[in-house]
PDB file of C-alpha atoms in Angstrom:
ATOM      1  CA  SER A   1    -186.426  64.023 -78.745  1.00  0.00           C
ATOM      2  CA  GLY A   2    -186.259  60.835 -80.763  1.00  0.00           C
ATOM      3  CA  ILE A   3    -187.329  57.194 -80.990  1.00  0.00           C
ATOM      4  CA  VAL A   4    -187.027  55.238 -77.708  1.00  0.00           C
ATOM      5  CA  PHE A   5    -187.308  51.440 -77.578  1.00  0.00           C
ATOM      6  CA  SER A   6    -187.847  49.493 -74.384  1.00  0.00           C
ATOM      7  CA  GLY A   7    -186.384  45.985 -74.496  1.00  0.00           C
ATOM      8  CA  ASN A   8    -186.071  43.937 -77.660  1.00  0.00           C
ATOM      9  CA  GLN A   9    -188.314  45.117 -80.500  1.00  0.00           C
ATOM     10  CA  THR A  10    -188.984  44.048 -84.077  1.00  0.00           C
ATOM     11  CA  LEU A  11    -189.997  46.421 -86.868  1.00  0.00           C
ATOM     12  CA  ILE A  12    -192.158  44.732 -89.491  1.00  0.00           C
ATOM     13  CA  ASN A  13    -193.900  45.609 -92.746  1.00  0.00           C
ATOM     14  CA  SER A  14    -197.647  45.289 -93.194  1.00  0.00           C
ATOM     15  CA  ASP A  15    -197.062  41.945 -94.939  1.00  0.00           C
ATOM     16  CA  GLY A  16    -195.309  40.585 -91.845  1.00  0.00           C
ATOM     17  CA  SER A  17    -191.754  40.720 -93.222  1.00  0.00           C
ATOM     18  CA  THR A  18    -189.070  41.931 -90.833  1.00  0.00           C
ATOM     19  CA  ILE A  19    -187.424  45.300 -91.391  1.00  0.00           C
ATOM     20  CA  ALA A  20    -185.119  45.393 -88.366  1.00  0.00           C
ATOM     21  CA  THR A  21    -184.637  44.074 -84.847  1.00  0.00           C
ATOM     22  CA  VAL A  22    -183.727  46.357 -81.974  1.00  0.00           C
ATOM     23  CA  GLY A  23    -181.939  45.213 -78.846  1.00  0.00           C
ATOM     24  CA  ALA A  24    -179.422  46.280 -76.261  1.00  0.00           C
ATOM     25  CA  SER A  25    -176.603  45.975 -78.815  1.00  0.00           C
ATOM     26  CA  GLY A  26    -178.267  48.273 -81.332  1.00  0.00           C
ATOM     27  CA  ILE A  27    -180.359  48.009 -84.490  1.00  0.00           C
ATOM     28  CA  ASN A  28    -179.918  45.103 -86.883  1.00  0.00           C
ATOM     29  CA  VAL A  29    -181.459  45.896 -90.271  1.00  0.00           C
ATOM     30  CA  THR A  30    -182.415  42.756 -92.148  1.00  0.00           C
ATOM     31  CA  GLY A  31    -185.021  43.947 -94.668  1.00  0.00           C
ATOM     32  CA  ILE A  32    -186.471  46.949 -96.455  1.00  0.00           C
ATOM     33  CA  VAL A  33    -189.561  49.069 -95.997  1.00  0.00           C
ATOM     34  CA  THR A  34    -192.108  47.924 -98.568  1.00  0.00           C
ATOM     35  CA  ALA A  35    -194.846  50.443 -97.768  1.00  0.00           C
ATOM     36  CA  THR A  36    -195.550  52.971-100.528  1.00  0.00           C
ATOM     37  CA  THR A  37    -195.756  55.838 -98.037  1.00  0.00           C
ATOM     38  CA  VAL A  38    -194.085  56.264 -94.658  1.00  0.00           C
ATOM     39  CA  SER A  39    -195.414  58.960 -92.334  1.00  0.00           C
ATOM     40  CA  VAL A  40    -192.764  60.925 -90.455  1.00  0.00           C
ATOM     41  CA  GLY A  41    -194.042  63.138 -87.674  1.00  0.00           C
ATOM     42  CA  SER A  42    -197.288  65.065 -88.089  1.00  0.00           C
ATOM     43  CA  GLY A  43    -198.390  65.733 -91.673  1.00  0.00           C
ATOM     44  CA  THR A  44    -195.016  64.840 -93.241  1.00  0.00           C
ATOM     45  CA  SER A  45    -194.220  61.780 -95.316  1.00  0.00           C
ATOM     46  CA  ILE A  46    -191.752  59.959 -97.539  1.00  0.00           C
ATOM     47  CA  SER A  47    -193.300  58.157-100.477  1.00  0.00           C
ATOM     48  CA  SER A  48    -192.404  56.116-103.541  1.00  0.00           C
ATOM     49  CA  PRO A  49    -195.491  56.373-105.771  1.00  0.00           C
ATOM     50  CA  ALA A  50    -193.763  54.676-108.715  1.00  0.00           C
ATOM     51  CA  THR A  51    -190.610  52.707-109.484  1.00  0.00           C
ATOM     52  CA  ASN A  52    -187.465  54.785-108.795  1.00  0.00           C
ATOM     53  CA  VAL A  53    -189.534  57.830-107.796  1.00  0.00           C
ATOM     54  CA  LEU A  54    -189.161  59.481-104.395  1.00  0.00           C
ATOM     55  CA  THR A  55    -191.395  62.200-102.952  1.00  0.00           C
ATOM     56  CA  LEU A  56    -191.433  64.268 -99.773  1.00  0.00           C
ATOM     57  CA  GLY A  57    -194.726  65.526 -98.398  1.00  0.00           C
ATOM     58  CA  THR A  58    -195.635  68.318 -95.982  1.00  0.00           C
ATOM     59  CA  ASN A  59    -199.096  69.261 -94.678  1.00  0.00           C
ATOM     60  CA  ASN A  60    -200.239  65.946 -96.184  1.00  0.00           C
ATOM     61  CA  VAL A  61    -199.444  67.238 -99.697  1.00  0.00           C
ATOM     62  CA  GLU A  62    -196.541  66.307-101.989  1.00  0.00           C
ATOM     63  CA  SER A  63    -193.940  69.105-101.915  1.00  0.00           C
ATOM     64  CA  VAL A  64    -190.811  67.638-103.559  1.00  0.00           C
ATOM     65  CA  ARG A  65    -190.371  64.900-106.172  1.00  0.00           C
ATOM     66  CA  LEU A  66    -187.209  63.220-107.458  1.00  0.00           C
ATOM     67  CA  ASP A  67    -187.995  61.151-110.534  1.00  0.00           C
ATOM     68  CA  SER A  68    -186.285  58.147-112.102  1.00  0.00           C
ATOM     69  CA  SER A  69    -184.162  60.402-114.361  1.00  0.00           C
ATOM     70  CA  GLY A  70    -182.737  62.337-111.416  1.00  0.00           C
ATOM     71  CA  ARG A  71    -184.899  65.387-112.130  1.00  0.00           C
ATOM     72  CA  LEU A  72    -186.042  67.351-109.089  1.00  0.00           C
ATOM     73  CA  GLY A  73    -189.384  69.145-108.860  1.00  0.00           C
ATOM     74  CA  ILE A  74    -190.161  71.554-106.008  1.00  0.00           C
ATOM     75  CA  GLY A  75    -193.836  72.394-105.768  1.00  0.00           C
ATOM     76  CA  THR A  76    -194.446  70.475-108.985  1.00  0.00           C
ATOM     77  CA  VAL A  77    -193.866  67.208-110.795  1.00  0.00           C
ATOM     78  CA  PRO A  78    -190.882  67.521-113.202  1.00  0.00           C
ATOM     79  CA  PRO A  79    -192.503  68.143-116.625  1.00  0.00           C
ATOM     80  CA  ALA A  80    -192.472  65.096-118.902  1.00  0.00           C
ATOM     81  CA  GLY A  81    -190.371  65.372-122.047  1.00  0.00           C
ATOM     82  CA  TYR A  82    -187.911  67.916-120.638  1.00  0.00           C
ATOM     83  CA  ALA A  83    -184.378  67.273-119.409  1.00  0.00           C
ATOM     84  CA  ALA A  84    -184.218  70.179-116.924  1.00  0.00           C
ATOM     85  CA  LYS A  85    -182.736  68.880-113.671  1.00  0.00           C
ATOM     86  CA  LEU A  86    -184.585  71.394-111.454  1.00  0.00           C
ATOM     87  CA  THR A  87    -188.124  72.738-111.845  1.00  0.00           C
ATOM     88  CA  VAL A  88    -189.565  75.116-109.241  1.00  0.00           C
ATOM     89  CA  ALA A  89    -193.257  76.049-109.260  1.00  0.00           C
ATOM     90  CA  SER A  90    -194.967  78.756-107.238  1.00  0.00           C
ATOM     91  CA  ASN A  91    -198.084  80.882-107.394  1.00  0.00           C
ATOM     92  CA  ALA A  92    -198.117  83.639-110.011  1.00  0.00           C
ATOM     93  CA  LEU A  93    -197.030  87.025-108.645  1.00  0.00           C
ATOM     94  CA  SER A  94    -198.711  90.372-109.191  1.00  0.00           C
ATOM     95  CA  SER A  95    -197.000  93.736-109.660  1.00  0.00           C
ATOM     96  CA  THR A  96    -197.496  94.420-105.941  1.00  0.00           C
ATOM     97  CA  SER A  97    -195.942  91.122-104.816  1.00  0.00           C
ATOM     98  CA  SER A  98    -192.535  90.841-103.204  1.00  0.00           C
ATOM     99  CA  SER A  99    -189.906  89.024-105.254  1.00  0.00           C
ATOM    100  CA  THR A 100    -189.500  86.617-102.323  1.00  0.00           C
ATOM    101  CA  ASP A 101    -193.155  85.507-102.484  1.00  0.00           C
ATOM    102  CA  GLY A 102    -192.073  82.680-104.772  1.00  0.00           C
ATOM    103  CA  GLY A 103    -189.066  81.310-106.612  1.00  0.00           C
ATOM    104  CA  ILE A 104    -185.474  80.974-105.380  1.00  0.00           C
ATOM    105  CA  VAL A 105    -183.584  83.212-102.955  1.00  0.00           C
ATOM    106  CA  LEU A 106    -179.784  83.130-102.581  1.00  0.00           C
ATOM    107  CA  THR A 107    -178.647  84.509 -99.224  1.00  0.00           C
ATOM    108  CA  PRO A 108    -175.408  84.517 -97.225  1.00  0.00           C
ATOM    109  CA  THR A 109    -175.185  82.970 -93.761  1.00  0.00           C
ATOM    110  CA  THR A 110    -174.327  86.378 -92.250  1.00  0.00           C
ATOM    111  CA  SER A 111    -175.305  89.925 -93.260  1.00  0.00           C
ATOM    112  CA  LEU A 112    -173.169  91.418 -96.034  1.00  0.00           C
ATOM    113  CA  SER A 113    -170.828  94.326 -95.591  1.00  0.00           C
ATOM    114  CA  THR A 114    -170.279  96.799 -98.429  1.00  0.00           C
ATOM    115  CA  GLY A 115    -168.229  95.143-101.181  1.00  0.00           C
ATOM    116  CA  GLN A 116    -169.173  91.580-100.228  1.00  0.00           C
ATOM    117  CA  TYR A 117    -171.034  89.210-102.577  1.00  0.00           C
ATOM    118  CA  THR A 118    -173.976  86.851-102.224  1.00  0.00           C
ATOM    119  CA  PRO A 119    -173.522  83.221-103.326  1.00  0.00           C
ATOM    120  CA  ALA A 120    -173.159  83.233-107.121  1.00  0.00           C
ATOM    121  CA  ILE A 121    -174.717  81.170-109.900  1.00  0.00           C
ATOM    122  CA  SER A 122    -171.820  79.664-111.884  1.00  0.00           C
ATOM    123  CA  PHE A 123    -171.670  77.891-115.246  1.00  0.00           C
ATOM    124  CA  SER A 124    -168.931  75.317-115.898  1.00  0.00           C
ATOM    125  CA  PRO A 125    -168.237  73.666-119.296  1.00  0.00           C
ATOM    126  CA  ILE A 126    -166.619  70.605-117.674  1.00  0.00           C
ATOM    127  CA  PRO A 127    -168.617  67.937-115.795  1.00  0.00           C
ATOM    128  CA  GLY A 128    -167.585  67.600-112.159  1.00  0.00           C
ATOM    129  CA  ALA A 129    -165.324  70.662-112.291  1.00  0.00           C
ATOM    130  CA  PRO A 130    -167.145  73.623-110.710  1.00  0.00           C
ATOM    131  CA  SER A 131    -163.822  75.406-110.217  1.00  0.00           C
ATOM    132  CA  ARG A 132    -163.504  75.683-114.011  1.00  0.00           C
ATOM    133  CA  SER A 133    -166.577  77.917-114.326  1.00  0.00           C
ATOM    134  CA  ARG A 134    -166.344  80.392-117.193  1.00  0.00           C
ATOM    135  CA  ALA A 135    -169.480  82.479-116.597  1.00  0.00           C
ATOM    136  CA  GLY A 136    -171.529  83.507-113.592  1.00  0.00           C
ATOM    137  CA  ILE A 137    -174.059  85.858-112.023  1.00  0.00           C
ATOM    138  CA  ALA A 138    -173.756  87.364-108.543  1.00  0.00           C
ATOM    139  CA  ALA A 139    -174.888  90.319-106.454  1.00  0.00           C
ATOM    140  CA  ILE A 140    -172.607  92.678-104.533  1.00  0.00           C
ATOM    141  CA  SER A 141    -173.533  94.946-101.653  1.00  0.00           C
ATOM    142  CA  ASN A 142    -173.035  98.641-102.388  1.00  0.00           C
ATOM    143  CA  ASP A 143    -174.246  99.836 -98.963  1.00  0.00           C
ATOM    144  CA  ALA A 144    -174.192  97.005 -96.417  1.00  0.00           C
ATOM    145  CA  ALA A 145    -177.732  95.523 -96.333  1.00  0.00           C
ATOM    146  CA  ASN A 146    -179.360  98.571 -97.960  1.00  0.00           C
ATOM    147  CA  GLY A 147    -178.493  98.182-101.637  1.00  0.00           C
ATOM    148  CA  MET A 148    -177.049  95.687-104.112  1.00  0.00           C
ATOM    149  CA  ASP A 149    -175.671  95.670-107.655  1.00  0.00           C
ATOM    150  CA  LEU A 150    -176.159  92.742-110.036  1.00  0.00           C
ATOM    151  CA  VAL A 151    -172.953  91.625-111.806  1.00  0.00           C
ATOM    152  CA  PHE A 152    -172.353  89.327-114.775  1.00  0.00           C
ATOM    153  CA  LEU A 153    -169.022  87.497-115.028  1.00  0.00           C
ATOM    154  CA  THR A 154    -167.235  85.839-117.959  1.00  0.00           C
ATOM    155  CA  ARG A 155    -163.720  84.493-118.488  1.00  0.00           C
ATOM    156  CA  TYR A 156    -161.750  82.953-121.350  1.00  0.00           C
ATOM    157  CA  ALA A 157    -158.733  80.949-120.215  1.00  0.00           C
ATOM    158  CA  ALA A 158    -157.441  77.573-121.446  1.00  0.00           C
ATOM    159  CA  ASP A 159    -156.122  76.601-118.023  1.00  0.00           C
ATOM    160  CA  GLY A 160    -157.251  75.563-114.557  1.00  0.00           C
ATOM    161  CA  THR A 161    -157.883  79.063-113.258  1.00  0.00           C
ATOM    162  CA  GLU A 162    -161.159  79.902-111.537  1.00  0.00           C
ATOM    163  CA  LEU A 163    -163.780  82.516-112.351  1.00  0.00           C
ATOM    164  CA  THR A 164    -163.004  85.459-110.037  1.00  0.00           C
ATOM    165  CA  LEU A 165    -165.576  87.928-108.752  1.00  0.00           C
ATOM    166  CA  SER A 166    -163.146  90.841-108.574  1.00  0.00           C
ATOM    167  CA  THR A 167    -161.488  90.515-111.995  1.00  0.00           C
ATOM    168  CA  ASP A 168    -163.985  88.778-114.317  1.00  0.00           C
ATOM    169  CA  GLU A 169    -166.889  91.203-114.028  1.00  0.00           C
ATOM    170  CA  LYS A 170    -168.065  92.342-117.472  1.00  0.00           C
ATOM    171  CA  VAL A 171    -171.503  93.914-116.884  1.00  0.00           C
ATOM    172  CA  ARG A 172    -173.033  95.583-113.830  1.00  0.00           C
ATOM    173  CA  ILE A 173    -176.540  96.887-113.146  1.00  0.00           C
ATOM    174  CA  ASN A 174    -176.471  99.032-110.025  1.00  0.00           C
ATOM    175  CA  SER A 175    -179.281  99.603-107.555  1.00  0.00           C
ATOM    176  CA  SER A 176    -180.311 102.785-109.420  1.00  0.00           C
ATOM    177  CA  GLY A 177    -180.761 100.864-112.694  1.00  0.00           C
ATOM    178  CA  PHE A 178    -177.589 102.276-114.300  1.00  0.00           C
ATOM    179  CA  VAL A 179    -175.724  99.826-116.554  1.00  0.00           C
ATOM    180  CA  GLY A 180    -171.964  99.501-116.849  1.00  0.00           C
ATOM    181  CA  ILE A 181    -170.220  97.457-119.550  1.00  0.00           C
ATOM    182  CA  ASN A 182    -166.614  96.914-118.465  1.00  0.00           C
ATOM    183  CA  SER A 183    -167.386  99.568-115.879  1.00  0.00           C
ATOM    184  CA  THR A 184    -167.829  98.636-112.220  1.00  0.00           C
ATOM    185  CA  ASN A 185    -169.174 102.042-111.207  1.00  0.00           C
ATOM    186  CA  PRO A 186    -171.852 103.288-113.631  1.00  0.00           C
ATOM    187  CA  SER A 187    -173.192 105.754-111.052  1.00  0.00           C
ATOM    188  CA  SER A 188    -172.830 108.875-113.224  1.00  0.00           C
ATOM    189  CA  HIS A 189    -174.333 107.586-116.492  1.00  0.00           C
ATOM    190  CA  GLN A 190    -177.368 105.413-117.173  1.00  0.00           C
ATOM    191  CA  LEU A 191    -175.220 103.544-119.715  1.00  0.00           C
ATOM    192  CA  ASP A 192    -171.453 103.551-119.170  1.00  0.00           C
ATOM    193  CA  VAL A 193    -169.410 101.666-121.792  1.00  0.00           C
ATOM    194  CA  VAL A 194    -165.637 101.397-121.345  1.00  0.00           C
ATOM    195  CA  SER A 195    -163.285  99.860-123.915  1.00  0.00           C
ATOM    196  CA  SER A 196    -159.516  99.499-123.913  1.00  0.00           C
ATOM    197  CA  SER A 197    -159.300  98.035-127.426  1.00  0.00           C
ATOM    198  CA  SER A 198    -159.089  99.709-130.835  1.00  0.00           C
ATOM    199  CA  ASN A 199    -162.417  98.181-131.874  1.00  0.00           C
ATOM    200  CA  PRO A 200    -165.586 100.316-131.768  1.00  0.00           C
ATOM    201  CA  THR A 201    -167.012 100.577-128.268  1.00  0.00           C
ATOM    202  CA  VAL A 202    -170.636 100.510-129.473  1.00  0.00           C
ATOM    203  CA  ARG A 203    -171.942  98.963-132.692  1.00  0.00           C
ATOM    204  CA  ILE A 204    -175.461  99.314-134.112  1.00  0.00           C
ATOM    205  CA  TYR A 205    -176.036  96.956-137.019  1.00  0.00           C
ATOM    206  CA  ARG A 206    -178.834  96.841-139.588  1.00  0.00           C
ATOM    207  CA  GLN A 207    -179.190  93.772-141.850  1.00  0.00           C
ATOM    208  CA  ARG A 208    -178.446  94.258-145.542  1.00  0.00           C
ATOM    209  CA  ASN A 209    -181.964  93.397-146.681  1.00  0.00           C
ATOM    210  CA  THR A 210    -183.457  96.105-144.439  1.00  0.00           C
ATOM    211  CA  THR A 211    -183.783  99.562-145.976  1.00  0.00           C
ATOM    212  CA  GLY A 212    -185.222 102.878-144.864  1.00  0.00           C
ATOM    213  CA  GLY A 213    -186.374 103.863-141.385  1.00  0.00           C
ATOM    214  CA  ASN A 214    -184.388 105.114-138.439  1.00  0.00           C
ATOM    215  CA  ILE A 215    -181.765 103.022-136.705  1.00  0.00           C
ATOM    216  CA  MET A 216    -181.776 105.153-133.563  1.00  0.00           C
ATOM    217  CA  ASN A 217    -184.196 107.644-132.039  1.00  0.00           C
ATOM    218  CA  ILE A 218    -183.276 109.839-129.072  1.00  0.00           C
ATOM    219  CA  TYR A 219    -186.194 111.534-127.306  1.00  0.00           C
ATOM    220  CA  ASP A 220    -186.516 114.204-124.661  1.00  0.00           C
ATOM    221  CA  ASP A 221    -189.192 112.888-122.300  1.00  0.00           C
ATOM    222  CA  VAL A 222    -190.389 116.433-121.567  1.00  0.00           C
ATOM    223  CA  SER A 223    -191.147 117.181-125.206  1.00  0.00           C
ATOM    224  CA  SER A 224    -191.439 114.384-127.757  1.00  0.00           C
ATOM    225  CA  THR A 225    -190.859 116.919-130.547  1.00  0.00           C
ATOM    226  CA  LYS A 226    -187.188 117.148-129.576  1.00  0.00           C
ATOM    227  CA  ASN A 227    -186.352 114.004-131.482  1.00  0.00           C
ATOM    228  CA  LEU A 228    -182.831 113.231-132.682  1.00  0.00           C
ATOM    229  CA  GLN A 229    -182.830 110.586-135.414  1.00  0.00           C
ATOM    230  CA  PHE A 230    -180.074 108.610-137.112  1.00  0.00           C
ATOM    231  CA  SER A 231    -181.075 106.933-140.375  1.00  0.00           C
ATOM    232  CA  PHE A 232    -179.656 105.480-143.609  1.00  0.00           C
ATOM    233  CA  ILE A 233    -180.593 106.791-147.030  1.00  0.00           C
ATOM    234  CA  SER A 234    -179.901 105.329-150.473  1.00  0.00           C
ATOM    235  CA  GLY A 235    -176.222 104.734-151.113  1.00  0.00           C
ATOM    236  CA  GLY A 236    -175.544 103.874-147.468  1.00  0.00           C
ATOM    237  CA  ASP A 237    -175.164 107.470-146.258  1.00  0.00           C
ATOM    238  CA  LEU A 238    -176.001 108.170-142.629  1.00  0.00           C
ATOM    239  CA  THR A 239    -178.177 111.190-141.928  1.00  0.00           C
ATOM    240  CA  LEU A 240    -178.728 113.061-138.683  1.00  0.00           C
ATOM    241  CA  HIS A 241    -182.121 114.711-138.261  1.00  0.00           C
ATOM    242  CA  ASN A 242    -183.584 116.896-135.537  1.00  0.00           C
ATOM    243  CA  ASP A 243    -187.353 117.545-135.525  1.00  0.00           C
ATOM    244  CA  GLU A 244    -186.882 121.137-134.352  1.00  0.00           C
ATOM    245  CA  LEU A 245    -184.706 121.905-137.391  1.00  0.00           C
ATOM    246  CA  SER A 246    -186.987 120.348-140.002  1.00  0.00           C
TER     247      SER A 246
END
């Protein structure tokens, strides 16, 4: 179940220098391990292949690397020339793969009940102040462990308040693929946009230097000839056109 020493022992490096002495009173550390790689158990290791670089190995292969800039690579060496603090590499997935065959999975410690959230990904504008997050992404159970909605959170507040799952939700994609903007229950419409302000709820914008062509096409999937088109003509007028009426 652990390391057992019998009597007084001395741990030494390969060059003969002392690492620690072990006796009845405990362990007295007097030096450092100078070996490049230290094996721990069967097939696992801790290594320092370069100055200020630390790696962890499993199955006799490097699995994790922390480089001298504090960048962490899992399944890969942190790419040179990039400042990303975390890089995760996995095998490419096919269309028949499970999403958990590679990448990152966020999971609670106990099964969710309806209305409960998974751990969220939060974004804070202040170093060392995670409670001042002003944007985030989370998932909420809509039927215990059977279905989940993806929610996007944002908040503007010049104070010490925290981003709140229940009040700062701005966009939701439910398990049926329906999207709600300022709507937490887009179950009746594939796109549900709710606005309480006097500003337009939806805006479609075409740049000034772009002329002609349609700005919106609405198709009936059963018959592509039932095509409703919105387009601009000269002078800035908006026209509405239906293929069946042309």
